[in-house]
Tab-separated table of C-alpha atoms and ligand atoms in Angstrom:
chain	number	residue	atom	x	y	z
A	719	UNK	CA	0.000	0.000	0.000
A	720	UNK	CA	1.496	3.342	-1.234
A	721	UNK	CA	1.581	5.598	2.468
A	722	UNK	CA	-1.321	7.526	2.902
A	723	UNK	CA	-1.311	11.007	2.394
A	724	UNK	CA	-3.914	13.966	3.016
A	725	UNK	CA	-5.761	13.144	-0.394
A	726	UNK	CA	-5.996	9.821	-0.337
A	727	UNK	CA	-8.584	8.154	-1.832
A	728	UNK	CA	-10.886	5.536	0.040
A	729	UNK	CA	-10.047	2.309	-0.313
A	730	UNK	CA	-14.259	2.050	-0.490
A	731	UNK	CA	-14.062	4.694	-3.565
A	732	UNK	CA	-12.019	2.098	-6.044
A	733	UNK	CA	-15.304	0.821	-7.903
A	734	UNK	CA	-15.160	-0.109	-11.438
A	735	UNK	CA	-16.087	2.791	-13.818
A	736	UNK	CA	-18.672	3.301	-16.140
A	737	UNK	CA	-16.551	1.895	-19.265
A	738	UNK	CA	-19.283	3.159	-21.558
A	739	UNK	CA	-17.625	6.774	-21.069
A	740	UNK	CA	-14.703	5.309	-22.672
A	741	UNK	CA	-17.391	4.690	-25.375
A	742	UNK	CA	-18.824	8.126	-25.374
A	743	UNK	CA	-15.012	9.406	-25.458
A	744	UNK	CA	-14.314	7.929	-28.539
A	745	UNK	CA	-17.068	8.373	-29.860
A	746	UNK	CA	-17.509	12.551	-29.282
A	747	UNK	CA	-13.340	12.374	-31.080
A	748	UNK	CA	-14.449	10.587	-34.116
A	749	UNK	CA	-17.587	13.150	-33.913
A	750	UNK	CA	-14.494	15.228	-34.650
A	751	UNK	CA	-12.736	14.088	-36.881
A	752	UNK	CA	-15.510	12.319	-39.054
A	753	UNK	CA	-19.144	13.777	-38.273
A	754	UNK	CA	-20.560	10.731	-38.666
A	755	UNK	CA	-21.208	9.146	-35.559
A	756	UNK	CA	-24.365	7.406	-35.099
A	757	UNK	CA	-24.942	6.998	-31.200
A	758	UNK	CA	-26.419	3.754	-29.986
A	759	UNK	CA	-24.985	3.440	-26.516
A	760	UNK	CA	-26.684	6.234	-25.063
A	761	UNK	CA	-29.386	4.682	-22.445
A	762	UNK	CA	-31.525	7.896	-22.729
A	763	UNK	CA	-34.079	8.779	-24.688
A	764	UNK	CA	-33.003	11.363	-27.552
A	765	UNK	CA	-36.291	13.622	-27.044
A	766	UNK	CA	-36.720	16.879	-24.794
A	767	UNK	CA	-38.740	16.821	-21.758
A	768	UNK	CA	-42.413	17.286	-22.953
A	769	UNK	CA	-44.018	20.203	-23.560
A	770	UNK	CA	-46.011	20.476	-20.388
A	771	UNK	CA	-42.985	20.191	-18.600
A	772	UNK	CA	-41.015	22.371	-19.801
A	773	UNK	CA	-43.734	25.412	-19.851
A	774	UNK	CA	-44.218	24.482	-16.104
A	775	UNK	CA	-40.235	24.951	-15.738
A	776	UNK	CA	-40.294	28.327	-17.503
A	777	UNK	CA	-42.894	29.512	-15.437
A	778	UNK	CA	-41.745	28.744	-12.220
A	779	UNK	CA	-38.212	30.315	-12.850
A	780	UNK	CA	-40.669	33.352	-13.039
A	781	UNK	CA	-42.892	33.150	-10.428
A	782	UNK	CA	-41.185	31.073	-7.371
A	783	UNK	CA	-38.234	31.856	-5.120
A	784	UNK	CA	-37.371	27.933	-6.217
A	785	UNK	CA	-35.128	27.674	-2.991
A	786	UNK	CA	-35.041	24.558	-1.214
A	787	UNK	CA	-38.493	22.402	-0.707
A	788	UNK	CA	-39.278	20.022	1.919
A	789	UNK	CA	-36.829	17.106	1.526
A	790	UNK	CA	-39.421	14.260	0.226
A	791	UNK	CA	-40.355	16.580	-2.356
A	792	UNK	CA	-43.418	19.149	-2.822
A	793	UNK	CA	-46.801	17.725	-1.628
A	794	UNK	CA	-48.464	18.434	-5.034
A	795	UNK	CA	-45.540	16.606	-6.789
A	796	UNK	CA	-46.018	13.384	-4.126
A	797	UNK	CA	-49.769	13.476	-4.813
A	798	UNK	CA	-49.291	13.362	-8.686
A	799	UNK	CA	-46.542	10.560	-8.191
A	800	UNK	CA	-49.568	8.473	-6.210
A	801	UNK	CA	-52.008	9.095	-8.747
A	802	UNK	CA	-50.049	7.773	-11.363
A	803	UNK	CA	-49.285	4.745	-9.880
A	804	UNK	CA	-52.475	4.704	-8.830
A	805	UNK	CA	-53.271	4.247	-12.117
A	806	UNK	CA	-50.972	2.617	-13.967
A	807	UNK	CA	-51.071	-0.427	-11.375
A	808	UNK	CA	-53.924	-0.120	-9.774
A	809	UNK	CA	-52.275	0.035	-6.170
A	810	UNK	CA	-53.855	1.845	-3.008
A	811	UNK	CA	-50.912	4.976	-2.951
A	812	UNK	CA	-50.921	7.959	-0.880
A	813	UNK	CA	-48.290	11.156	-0.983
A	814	UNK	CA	-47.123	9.718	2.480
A	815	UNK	CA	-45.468	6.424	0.681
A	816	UNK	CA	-43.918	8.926	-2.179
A	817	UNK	CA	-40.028	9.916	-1.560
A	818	UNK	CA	-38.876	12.011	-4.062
A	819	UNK	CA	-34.667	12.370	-4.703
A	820	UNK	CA	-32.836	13.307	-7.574
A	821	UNK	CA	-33.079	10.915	-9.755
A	822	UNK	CA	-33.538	7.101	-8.865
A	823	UNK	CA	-29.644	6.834	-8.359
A	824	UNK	CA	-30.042	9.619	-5.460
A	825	UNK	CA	-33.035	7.318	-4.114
A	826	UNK	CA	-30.685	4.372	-4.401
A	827	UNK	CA	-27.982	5.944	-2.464
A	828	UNK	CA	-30.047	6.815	0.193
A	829	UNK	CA	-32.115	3.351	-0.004
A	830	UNK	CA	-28.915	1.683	0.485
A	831	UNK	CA	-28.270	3.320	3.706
A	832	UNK	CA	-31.425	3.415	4.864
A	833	UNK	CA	-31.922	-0.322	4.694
A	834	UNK	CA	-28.040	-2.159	4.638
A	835	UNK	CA	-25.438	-2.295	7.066
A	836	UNK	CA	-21.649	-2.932	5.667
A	837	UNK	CA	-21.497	-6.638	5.340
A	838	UNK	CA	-24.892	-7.126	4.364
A	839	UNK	CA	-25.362	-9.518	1.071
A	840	UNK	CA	-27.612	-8.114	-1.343
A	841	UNK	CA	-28.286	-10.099	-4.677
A	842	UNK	CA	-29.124	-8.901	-7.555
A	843	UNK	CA	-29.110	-10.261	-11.702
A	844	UNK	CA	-26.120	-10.305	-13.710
A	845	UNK	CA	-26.521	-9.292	-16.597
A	846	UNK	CA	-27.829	-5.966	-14.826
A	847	UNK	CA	-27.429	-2.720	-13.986
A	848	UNK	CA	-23.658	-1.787	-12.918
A	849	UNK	CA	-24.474	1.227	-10.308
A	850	UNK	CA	-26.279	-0.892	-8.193
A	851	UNK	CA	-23.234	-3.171	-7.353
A	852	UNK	CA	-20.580	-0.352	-7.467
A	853	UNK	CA	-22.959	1.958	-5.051
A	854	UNK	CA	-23.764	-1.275	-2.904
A	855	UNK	CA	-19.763	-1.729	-2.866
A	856	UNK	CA	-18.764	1.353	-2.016
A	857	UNK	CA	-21.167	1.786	0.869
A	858	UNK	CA	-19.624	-1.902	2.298
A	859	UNK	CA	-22.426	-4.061	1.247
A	860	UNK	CA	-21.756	-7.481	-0.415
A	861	UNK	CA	-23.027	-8.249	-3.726
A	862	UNK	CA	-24.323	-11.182	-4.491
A	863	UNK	CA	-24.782	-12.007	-8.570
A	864	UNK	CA	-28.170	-14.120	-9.604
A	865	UNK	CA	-26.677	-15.713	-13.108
A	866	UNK	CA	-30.048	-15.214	-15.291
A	867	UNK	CA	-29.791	-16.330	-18.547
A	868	UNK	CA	-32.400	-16.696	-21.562
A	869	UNK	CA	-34.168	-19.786	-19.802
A	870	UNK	CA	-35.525	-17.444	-17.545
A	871	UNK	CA	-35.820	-14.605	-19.598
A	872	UNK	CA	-32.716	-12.972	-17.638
A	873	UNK	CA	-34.866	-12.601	-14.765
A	874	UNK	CA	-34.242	-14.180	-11.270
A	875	UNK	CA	-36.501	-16.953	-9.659
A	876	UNK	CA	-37.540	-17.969	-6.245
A	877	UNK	CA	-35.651	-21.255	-7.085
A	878	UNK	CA	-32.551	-19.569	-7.538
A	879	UNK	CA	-32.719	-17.566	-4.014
A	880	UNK	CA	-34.151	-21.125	-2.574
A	881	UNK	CA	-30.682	-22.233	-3.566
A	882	UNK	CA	-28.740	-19.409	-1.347
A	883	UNK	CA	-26.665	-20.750	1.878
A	884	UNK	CA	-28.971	-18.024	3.706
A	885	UNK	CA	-31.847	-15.056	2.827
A	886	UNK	CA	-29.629	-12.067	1.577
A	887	UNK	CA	-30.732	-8.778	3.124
A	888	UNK	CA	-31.665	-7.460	-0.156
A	889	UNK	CA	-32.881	-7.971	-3.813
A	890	UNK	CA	-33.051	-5.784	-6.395
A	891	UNK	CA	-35.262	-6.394	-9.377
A	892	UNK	CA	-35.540	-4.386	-12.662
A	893	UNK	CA	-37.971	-4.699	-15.227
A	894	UNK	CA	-38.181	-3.809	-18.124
A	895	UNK	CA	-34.601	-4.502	-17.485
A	896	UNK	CA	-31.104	-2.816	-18.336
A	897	UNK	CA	-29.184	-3.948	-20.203
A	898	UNK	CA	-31.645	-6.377	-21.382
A	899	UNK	CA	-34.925	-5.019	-21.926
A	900	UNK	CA	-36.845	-8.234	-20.521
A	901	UNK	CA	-40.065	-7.779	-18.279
A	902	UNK	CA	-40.621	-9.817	-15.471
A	903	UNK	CA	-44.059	-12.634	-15.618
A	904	UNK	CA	-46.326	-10.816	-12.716
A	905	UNK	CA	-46.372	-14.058	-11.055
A	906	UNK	CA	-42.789	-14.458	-11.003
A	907	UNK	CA	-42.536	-10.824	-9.524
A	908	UNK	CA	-45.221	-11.751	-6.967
A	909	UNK	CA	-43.662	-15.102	-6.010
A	910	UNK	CA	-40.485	-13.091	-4.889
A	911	UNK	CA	-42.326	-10.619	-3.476
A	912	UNK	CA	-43.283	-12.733	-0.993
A	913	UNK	CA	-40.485	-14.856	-1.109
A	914	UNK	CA	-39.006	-11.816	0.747
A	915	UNK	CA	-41.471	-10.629	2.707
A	916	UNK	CA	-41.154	-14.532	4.325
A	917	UNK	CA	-37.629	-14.267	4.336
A	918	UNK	CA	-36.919	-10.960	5.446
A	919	UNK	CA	-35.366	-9.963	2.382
A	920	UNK	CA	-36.399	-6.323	1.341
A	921	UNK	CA	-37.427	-6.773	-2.394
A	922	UNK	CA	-36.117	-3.629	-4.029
A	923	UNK	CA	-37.903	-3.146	-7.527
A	924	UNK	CA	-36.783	-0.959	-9.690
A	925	UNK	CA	-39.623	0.111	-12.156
A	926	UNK	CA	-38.009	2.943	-13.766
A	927	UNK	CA	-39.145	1.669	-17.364
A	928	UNK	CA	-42.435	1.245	-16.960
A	929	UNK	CA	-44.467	2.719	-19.883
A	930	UNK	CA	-42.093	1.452	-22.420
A	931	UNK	CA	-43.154	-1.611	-22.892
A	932	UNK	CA	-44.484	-3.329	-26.417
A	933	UNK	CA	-47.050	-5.864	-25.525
A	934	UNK	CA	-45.638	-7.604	-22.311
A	935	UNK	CA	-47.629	-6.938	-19.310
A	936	UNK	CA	-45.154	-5.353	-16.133
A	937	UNK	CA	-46.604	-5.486	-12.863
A	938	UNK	CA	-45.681	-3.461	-9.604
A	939	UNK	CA	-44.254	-5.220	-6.476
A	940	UNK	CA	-46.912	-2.877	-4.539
A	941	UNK	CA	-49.492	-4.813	-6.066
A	942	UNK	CA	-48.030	-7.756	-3.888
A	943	UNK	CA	-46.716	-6.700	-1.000
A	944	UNK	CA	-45.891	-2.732	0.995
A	945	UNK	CA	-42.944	-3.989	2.048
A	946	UNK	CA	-41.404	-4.131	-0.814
A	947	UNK	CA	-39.440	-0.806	-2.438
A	948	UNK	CA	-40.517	0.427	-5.373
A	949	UNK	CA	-38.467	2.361	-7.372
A	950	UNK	CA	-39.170	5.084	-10.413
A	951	UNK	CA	-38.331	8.015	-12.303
A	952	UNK	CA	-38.797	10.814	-15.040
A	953	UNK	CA	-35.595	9.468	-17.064
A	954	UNK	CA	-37.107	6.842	-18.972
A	955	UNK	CA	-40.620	7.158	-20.259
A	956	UNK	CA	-41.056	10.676	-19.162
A	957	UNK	CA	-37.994	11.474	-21.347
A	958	UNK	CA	-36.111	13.649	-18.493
A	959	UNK	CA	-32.886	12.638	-17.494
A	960	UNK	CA	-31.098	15.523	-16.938
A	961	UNK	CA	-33.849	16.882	-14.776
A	962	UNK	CA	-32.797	14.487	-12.108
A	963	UNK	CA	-35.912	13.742	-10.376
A	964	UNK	CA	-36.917	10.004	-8.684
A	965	UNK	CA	-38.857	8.588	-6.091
A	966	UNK	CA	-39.337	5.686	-4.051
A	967	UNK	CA	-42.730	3.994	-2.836
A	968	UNK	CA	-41.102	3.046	0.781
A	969	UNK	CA	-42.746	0.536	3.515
A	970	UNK	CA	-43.748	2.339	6.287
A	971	UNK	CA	-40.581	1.562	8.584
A	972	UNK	CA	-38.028	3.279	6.027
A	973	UNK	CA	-39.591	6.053	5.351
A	974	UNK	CA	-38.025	8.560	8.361
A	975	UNK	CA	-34.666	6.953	7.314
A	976	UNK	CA	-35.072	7.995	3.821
A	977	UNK	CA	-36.357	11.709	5.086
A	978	UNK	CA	-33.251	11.794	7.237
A	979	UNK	CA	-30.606	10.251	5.098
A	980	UNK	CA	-31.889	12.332	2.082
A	981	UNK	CA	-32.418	15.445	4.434
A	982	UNK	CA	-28.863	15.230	4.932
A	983	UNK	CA	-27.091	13.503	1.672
A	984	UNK	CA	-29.293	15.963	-0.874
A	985	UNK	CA	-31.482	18.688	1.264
A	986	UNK	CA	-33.992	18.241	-1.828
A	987	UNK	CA	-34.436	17.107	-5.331
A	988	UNK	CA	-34.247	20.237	-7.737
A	989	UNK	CA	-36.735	22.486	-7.228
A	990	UNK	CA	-37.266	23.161	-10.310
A	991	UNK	CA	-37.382	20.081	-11.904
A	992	UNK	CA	-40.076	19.178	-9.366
A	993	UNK	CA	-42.284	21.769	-10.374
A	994	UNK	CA	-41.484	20.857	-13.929
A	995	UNK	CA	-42.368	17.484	-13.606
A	996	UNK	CA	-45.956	18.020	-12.258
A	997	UNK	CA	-46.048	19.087	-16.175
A	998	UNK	CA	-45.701	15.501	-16.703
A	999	UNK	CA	-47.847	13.364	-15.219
A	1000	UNK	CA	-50.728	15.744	-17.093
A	1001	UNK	CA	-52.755	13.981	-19.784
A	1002	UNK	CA	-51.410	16.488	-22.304
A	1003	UNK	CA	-47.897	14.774	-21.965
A	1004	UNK	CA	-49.256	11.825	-21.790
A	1005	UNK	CA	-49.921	11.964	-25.386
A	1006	UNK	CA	-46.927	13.145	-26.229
A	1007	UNK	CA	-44.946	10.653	-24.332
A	1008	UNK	CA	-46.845	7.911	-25.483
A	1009	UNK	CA	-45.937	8.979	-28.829
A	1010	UNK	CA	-42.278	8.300	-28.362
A	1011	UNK	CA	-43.104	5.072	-26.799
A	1012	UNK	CA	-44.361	4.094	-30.043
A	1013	UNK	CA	-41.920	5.224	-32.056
A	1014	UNK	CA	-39.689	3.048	-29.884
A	1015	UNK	CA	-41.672	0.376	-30.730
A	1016	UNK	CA	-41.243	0.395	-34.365
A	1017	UNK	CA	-37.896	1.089	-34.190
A	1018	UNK	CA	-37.816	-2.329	-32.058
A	1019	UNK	CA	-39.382	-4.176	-35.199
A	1020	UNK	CA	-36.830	-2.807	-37.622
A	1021	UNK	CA	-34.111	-4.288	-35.018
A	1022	UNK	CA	-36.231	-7.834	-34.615
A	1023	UNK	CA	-36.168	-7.786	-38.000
A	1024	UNK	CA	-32.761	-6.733	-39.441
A	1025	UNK	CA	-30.135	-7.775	-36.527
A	1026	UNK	CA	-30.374	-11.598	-37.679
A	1027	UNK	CA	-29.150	-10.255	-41.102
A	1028	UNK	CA	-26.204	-8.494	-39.402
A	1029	UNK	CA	-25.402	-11.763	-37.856
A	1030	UNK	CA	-26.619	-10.872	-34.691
A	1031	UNK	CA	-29.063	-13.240	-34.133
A	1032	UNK	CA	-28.770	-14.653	-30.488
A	1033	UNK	CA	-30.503	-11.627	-28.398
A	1034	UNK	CA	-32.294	-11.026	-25.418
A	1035	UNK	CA	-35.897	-10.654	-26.243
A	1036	UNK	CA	-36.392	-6.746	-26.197
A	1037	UNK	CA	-39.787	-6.918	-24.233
A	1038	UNK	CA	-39.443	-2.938	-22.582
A	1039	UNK	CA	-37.213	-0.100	-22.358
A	1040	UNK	CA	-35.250	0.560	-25.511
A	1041	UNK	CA	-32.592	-1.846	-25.667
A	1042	UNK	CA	-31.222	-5.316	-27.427
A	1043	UNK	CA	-28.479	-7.221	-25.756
A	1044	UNK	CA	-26.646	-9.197	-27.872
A	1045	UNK	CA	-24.258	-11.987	-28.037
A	1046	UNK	CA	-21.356	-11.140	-30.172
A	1047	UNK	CA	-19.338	-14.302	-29.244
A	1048	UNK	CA	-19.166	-15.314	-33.276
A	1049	UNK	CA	-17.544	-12.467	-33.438
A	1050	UNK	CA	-15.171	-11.778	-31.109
A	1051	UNK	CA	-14.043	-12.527	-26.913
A	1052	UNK	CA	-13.377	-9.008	-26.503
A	1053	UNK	CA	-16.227	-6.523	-26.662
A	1054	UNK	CA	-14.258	-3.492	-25.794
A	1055	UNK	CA	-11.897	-3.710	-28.313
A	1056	UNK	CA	-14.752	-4.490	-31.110
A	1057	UNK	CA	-16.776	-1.987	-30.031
A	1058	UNK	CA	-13.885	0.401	-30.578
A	1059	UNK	CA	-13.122	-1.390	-33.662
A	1060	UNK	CA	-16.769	-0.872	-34.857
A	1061	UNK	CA	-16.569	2.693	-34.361
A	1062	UNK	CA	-13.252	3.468	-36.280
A	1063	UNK	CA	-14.747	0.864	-39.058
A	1064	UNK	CA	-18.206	2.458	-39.146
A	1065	UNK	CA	-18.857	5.586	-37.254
A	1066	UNK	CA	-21.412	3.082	-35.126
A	1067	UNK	CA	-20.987	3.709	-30.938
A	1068	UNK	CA	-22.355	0.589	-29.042
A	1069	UNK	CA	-21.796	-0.418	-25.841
A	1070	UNK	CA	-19.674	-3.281	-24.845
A	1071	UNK	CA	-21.331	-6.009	-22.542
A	1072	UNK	CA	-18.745	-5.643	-19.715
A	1073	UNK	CA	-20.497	-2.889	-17.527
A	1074	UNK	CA	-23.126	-5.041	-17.180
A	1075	UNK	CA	-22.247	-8.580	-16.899
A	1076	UNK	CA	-19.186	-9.076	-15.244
A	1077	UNK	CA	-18.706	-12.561	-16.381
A	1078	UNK	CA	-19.376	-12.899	-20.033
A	1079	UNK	CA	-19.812	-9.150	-20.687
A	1080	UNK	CA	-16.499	-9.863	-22.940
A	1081	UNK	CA	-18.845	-11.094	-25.728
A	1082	UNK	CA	-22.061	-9.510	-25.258
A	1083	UNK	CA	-22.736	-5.750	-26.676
A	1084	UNK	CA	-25.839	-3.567	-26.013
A	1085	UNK	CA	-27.645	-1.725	-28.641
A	1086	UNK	CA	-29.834	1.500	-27.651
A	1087	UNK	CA	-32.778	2.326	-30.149
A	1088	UNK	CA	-33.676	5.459	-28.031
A	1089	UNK	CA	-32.470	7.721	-31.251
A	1090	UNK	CA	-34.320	8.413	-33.877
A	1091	UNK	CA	-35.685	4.971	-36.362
A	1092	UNK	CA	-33.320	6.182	-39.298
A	1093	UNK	CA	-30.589	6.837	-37.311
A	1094	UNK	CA	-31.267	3.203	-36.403
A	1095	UNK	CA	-31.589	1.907	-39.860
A	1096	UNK	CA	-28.352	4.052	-40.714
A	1097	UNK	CA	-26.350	1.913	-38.538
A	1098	UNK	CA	-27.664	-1.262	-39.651
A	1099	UNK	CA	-26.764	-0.711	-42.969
A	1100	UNK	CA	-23.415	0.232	-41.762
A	1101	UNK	CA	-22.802	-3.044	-39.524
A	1102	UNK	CA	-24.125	-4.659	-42.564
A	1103	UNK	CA	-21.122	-3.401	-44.526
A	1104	UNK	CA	-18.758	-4.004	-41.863
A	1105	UNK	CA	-16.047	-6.341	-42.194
A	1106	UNK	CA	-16.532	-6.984	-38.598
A	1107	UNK	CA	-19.802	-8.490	-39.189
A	1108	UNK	CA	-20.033	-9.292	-42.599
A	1109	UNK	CA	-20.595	-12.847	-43.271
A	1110	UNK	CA	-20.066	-13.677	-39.727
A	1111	UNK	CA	-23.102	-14.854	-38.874
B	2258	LIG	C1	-32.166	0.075	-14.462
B	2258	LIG	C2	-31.783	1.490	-14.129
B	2258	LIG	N1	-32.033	1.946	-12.882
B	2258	LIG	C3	-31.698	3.201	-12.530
B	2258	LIG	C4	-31.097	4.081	-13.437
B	2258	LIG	C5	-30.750	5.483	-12.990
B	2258	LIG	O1	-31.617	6.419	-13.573
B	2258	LIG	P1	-31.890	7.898	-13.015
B	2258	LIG	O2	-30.923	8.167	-11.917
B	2258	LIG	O3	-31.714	8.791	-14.185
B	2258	LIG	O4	-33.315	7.884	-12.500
B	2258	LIG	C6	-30.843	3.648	-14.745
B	2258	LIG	C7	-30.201	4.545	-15.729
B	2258	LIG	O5	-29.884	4.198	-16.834
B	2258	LIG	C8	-31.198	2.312	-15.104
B	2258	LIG	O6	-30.992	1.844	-16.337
């Protein structure tokens, strides 16, 4: 160990990196030098918050001081958060259950805290989504990877956590999924659900992509069981990332915690972008929104249809969110280096698989169709060319 001096960093601080910015790097230098970089490894939608929103901001900036609010976020906000999943689930909410944070990776954060101690096991899929186990790392916690493959559509099962040496203290769920895109069966979901609840495992779902979906039903872990934590968002369907507003629907005993912990670790989410987002959940954006979904959708048939002539033909099946994971094993047993290799050949930024699944990441890639359905088609035509998938397949 080199000696410690007065800027050390944390031994708890040495978690992996995103290595998609070494993507986006690359990718904004050939922007450069070429101009012709199509971008398929953003996980973001490529449309502005929606009208109703946005009005809503430029109003407020007006008319309100826009200092701090109370730290679970503005009562209207909280009640408009209810309603909606009052609605799109059908569960009993109130403003009371609503936690609002900015974004769902400040309500992880705090989550985290709020319900692990260091050394607590928490499992979770792999493939899945990388900031869970680098936050859950850095804050002490054990991870615990779920292997979910195709045979359970990437998903975990109760037979898989029947198969644990003990209950972890956590599980983490997402669905639609990232990287993968799958949705959860609502039985499945339920089984866990209470699975945990028996086990005292708190079942952390993370719901962030509801509304994108293209014909699979999702289902809410509140439709099972309050003790579960569900998680959401205005990133995803409400096309708002850089807003930075989430919220959690907490069980009764964490919800001082997460006043306290997020009191302290945030003060509030952005004023303004709470304001703004009340803009959102109105039927007027709705539309709007629901719009995009759709054009997501037919972008998704354009990939069903044209990635097997690429040679990419062993994929997770893209049920939600706007993603395709795909095995590029045919191809190659280093993802990082192809990816880059695609990009020099073809202008084309994917991401490489190894964020996301830590064990065979090396020959997976993931494909975002959150752009626009030419800039899509673009890029198929362009891996079509490419020697480094041309009659690979
Ligand atoms: C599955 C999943 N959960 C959480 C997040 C974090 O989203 P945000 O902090 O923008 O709400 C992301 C972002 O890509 C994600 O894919």
């Amino acid at each position: 160990m080199p000696p410690r001096t007065s800027a050390s960093p944390s031994r708890r601080s040495g978690v992996e990196p995103f290595h998609v910015m070494e993507v986006l790097k690359a990718a904004a230098q050939r922007q450069r030098t070429h101009g012709d970089v199509l971008m398929l490894c953003a996980g973001q939608p490529s449309t502005p918050a929606p009208a109703a929103a946005r009005s809503r901001a430029v109003e407020v900036v007006d008319a309100e001081v826009l200092g701090y609010t109370e730290s679970t976020g503005i009562l209207p906000l909280r009640e408009a958060i209810a309603r909606h999943h009052r609605r799109s689930a059908g569960v009993d909410v109130s403003p009371e259950d609503v936690v609002v944070f900015p974004g769902s990776s400040g309500a992880f954060t705090a989550l985290f805290l709020a319900a692990f101690d260091v050394g607590d096991t928490v499992a979770m899929t792999r493939p899945g989504y990388p900031a869970y186990r680098n936050t859950l790392q850095a804050l002490g916690c054990r991870v615990l990877e779920l292997d979910c493959g195709a045979a359970t559509r990437y998903q975990p099962t109760v037979a898989m956590l029947d198969a644990l040496p003990e209950p972890p203290a956590g599980l983490i769920v997402a669905s639609p999924a990232n990287p993968t895109g799958t949705i959860i069966d609502s039985h499945v979901l339920a089984e866990l659900t209470e699975w945990c609840e028996e086990h005292g495992t708190l079942l952390i779902s993370d719901e962030i992509y509801h509304g994108l979906s293209y014909g699979r039903p999702t289902a809410s872990a509140w439709e099972t069981s309050r003790e579960a934590v569900v998680v959401g968002s205005v990133s995803k369907y409400f096309s708002m990332t850089g807003w930075r507003l989430g919220w959690l629907l907490a069980p009764a005993a964490l919800r001082r915690p997460l006043e306290v912990l997020t009191g302290n670790l945030n003060i509030c989410a952005p004023a303004i972008s709470q304001h703004a987002a009340l803009g959102a959940f109105t039927e007027q954006a709705r539309v709007e929104l629901d719009g995009h979904r759709d054009r997501y959708a037919a972008t998704r048939d354009l990939l069903i249809r044209r990635l097997p002539e690429v040679g990419l033909r062993d994929y997770a099946p893209p049920d939600g969110a706007f993603y395709a994971w795909c095995d590029v094993g045919h191809l190659t047993d280093d993802s990082v280096t192809w990816c880059r290799d695609l990009l020099d050949d073809c202008g084309v930024a994917i991401t490489p698989g190894v964020d996301f699944d830590t064990a065979q990441g090396h020959t997976k890639v993931r494909l975002s169709f959150a752009g626009s359905t030419a800039e899509v088609a673009e890029a198929l035509d362009r891996m079509a060319a490419s020697p480094l998938l041309r009659g690979r397949g």
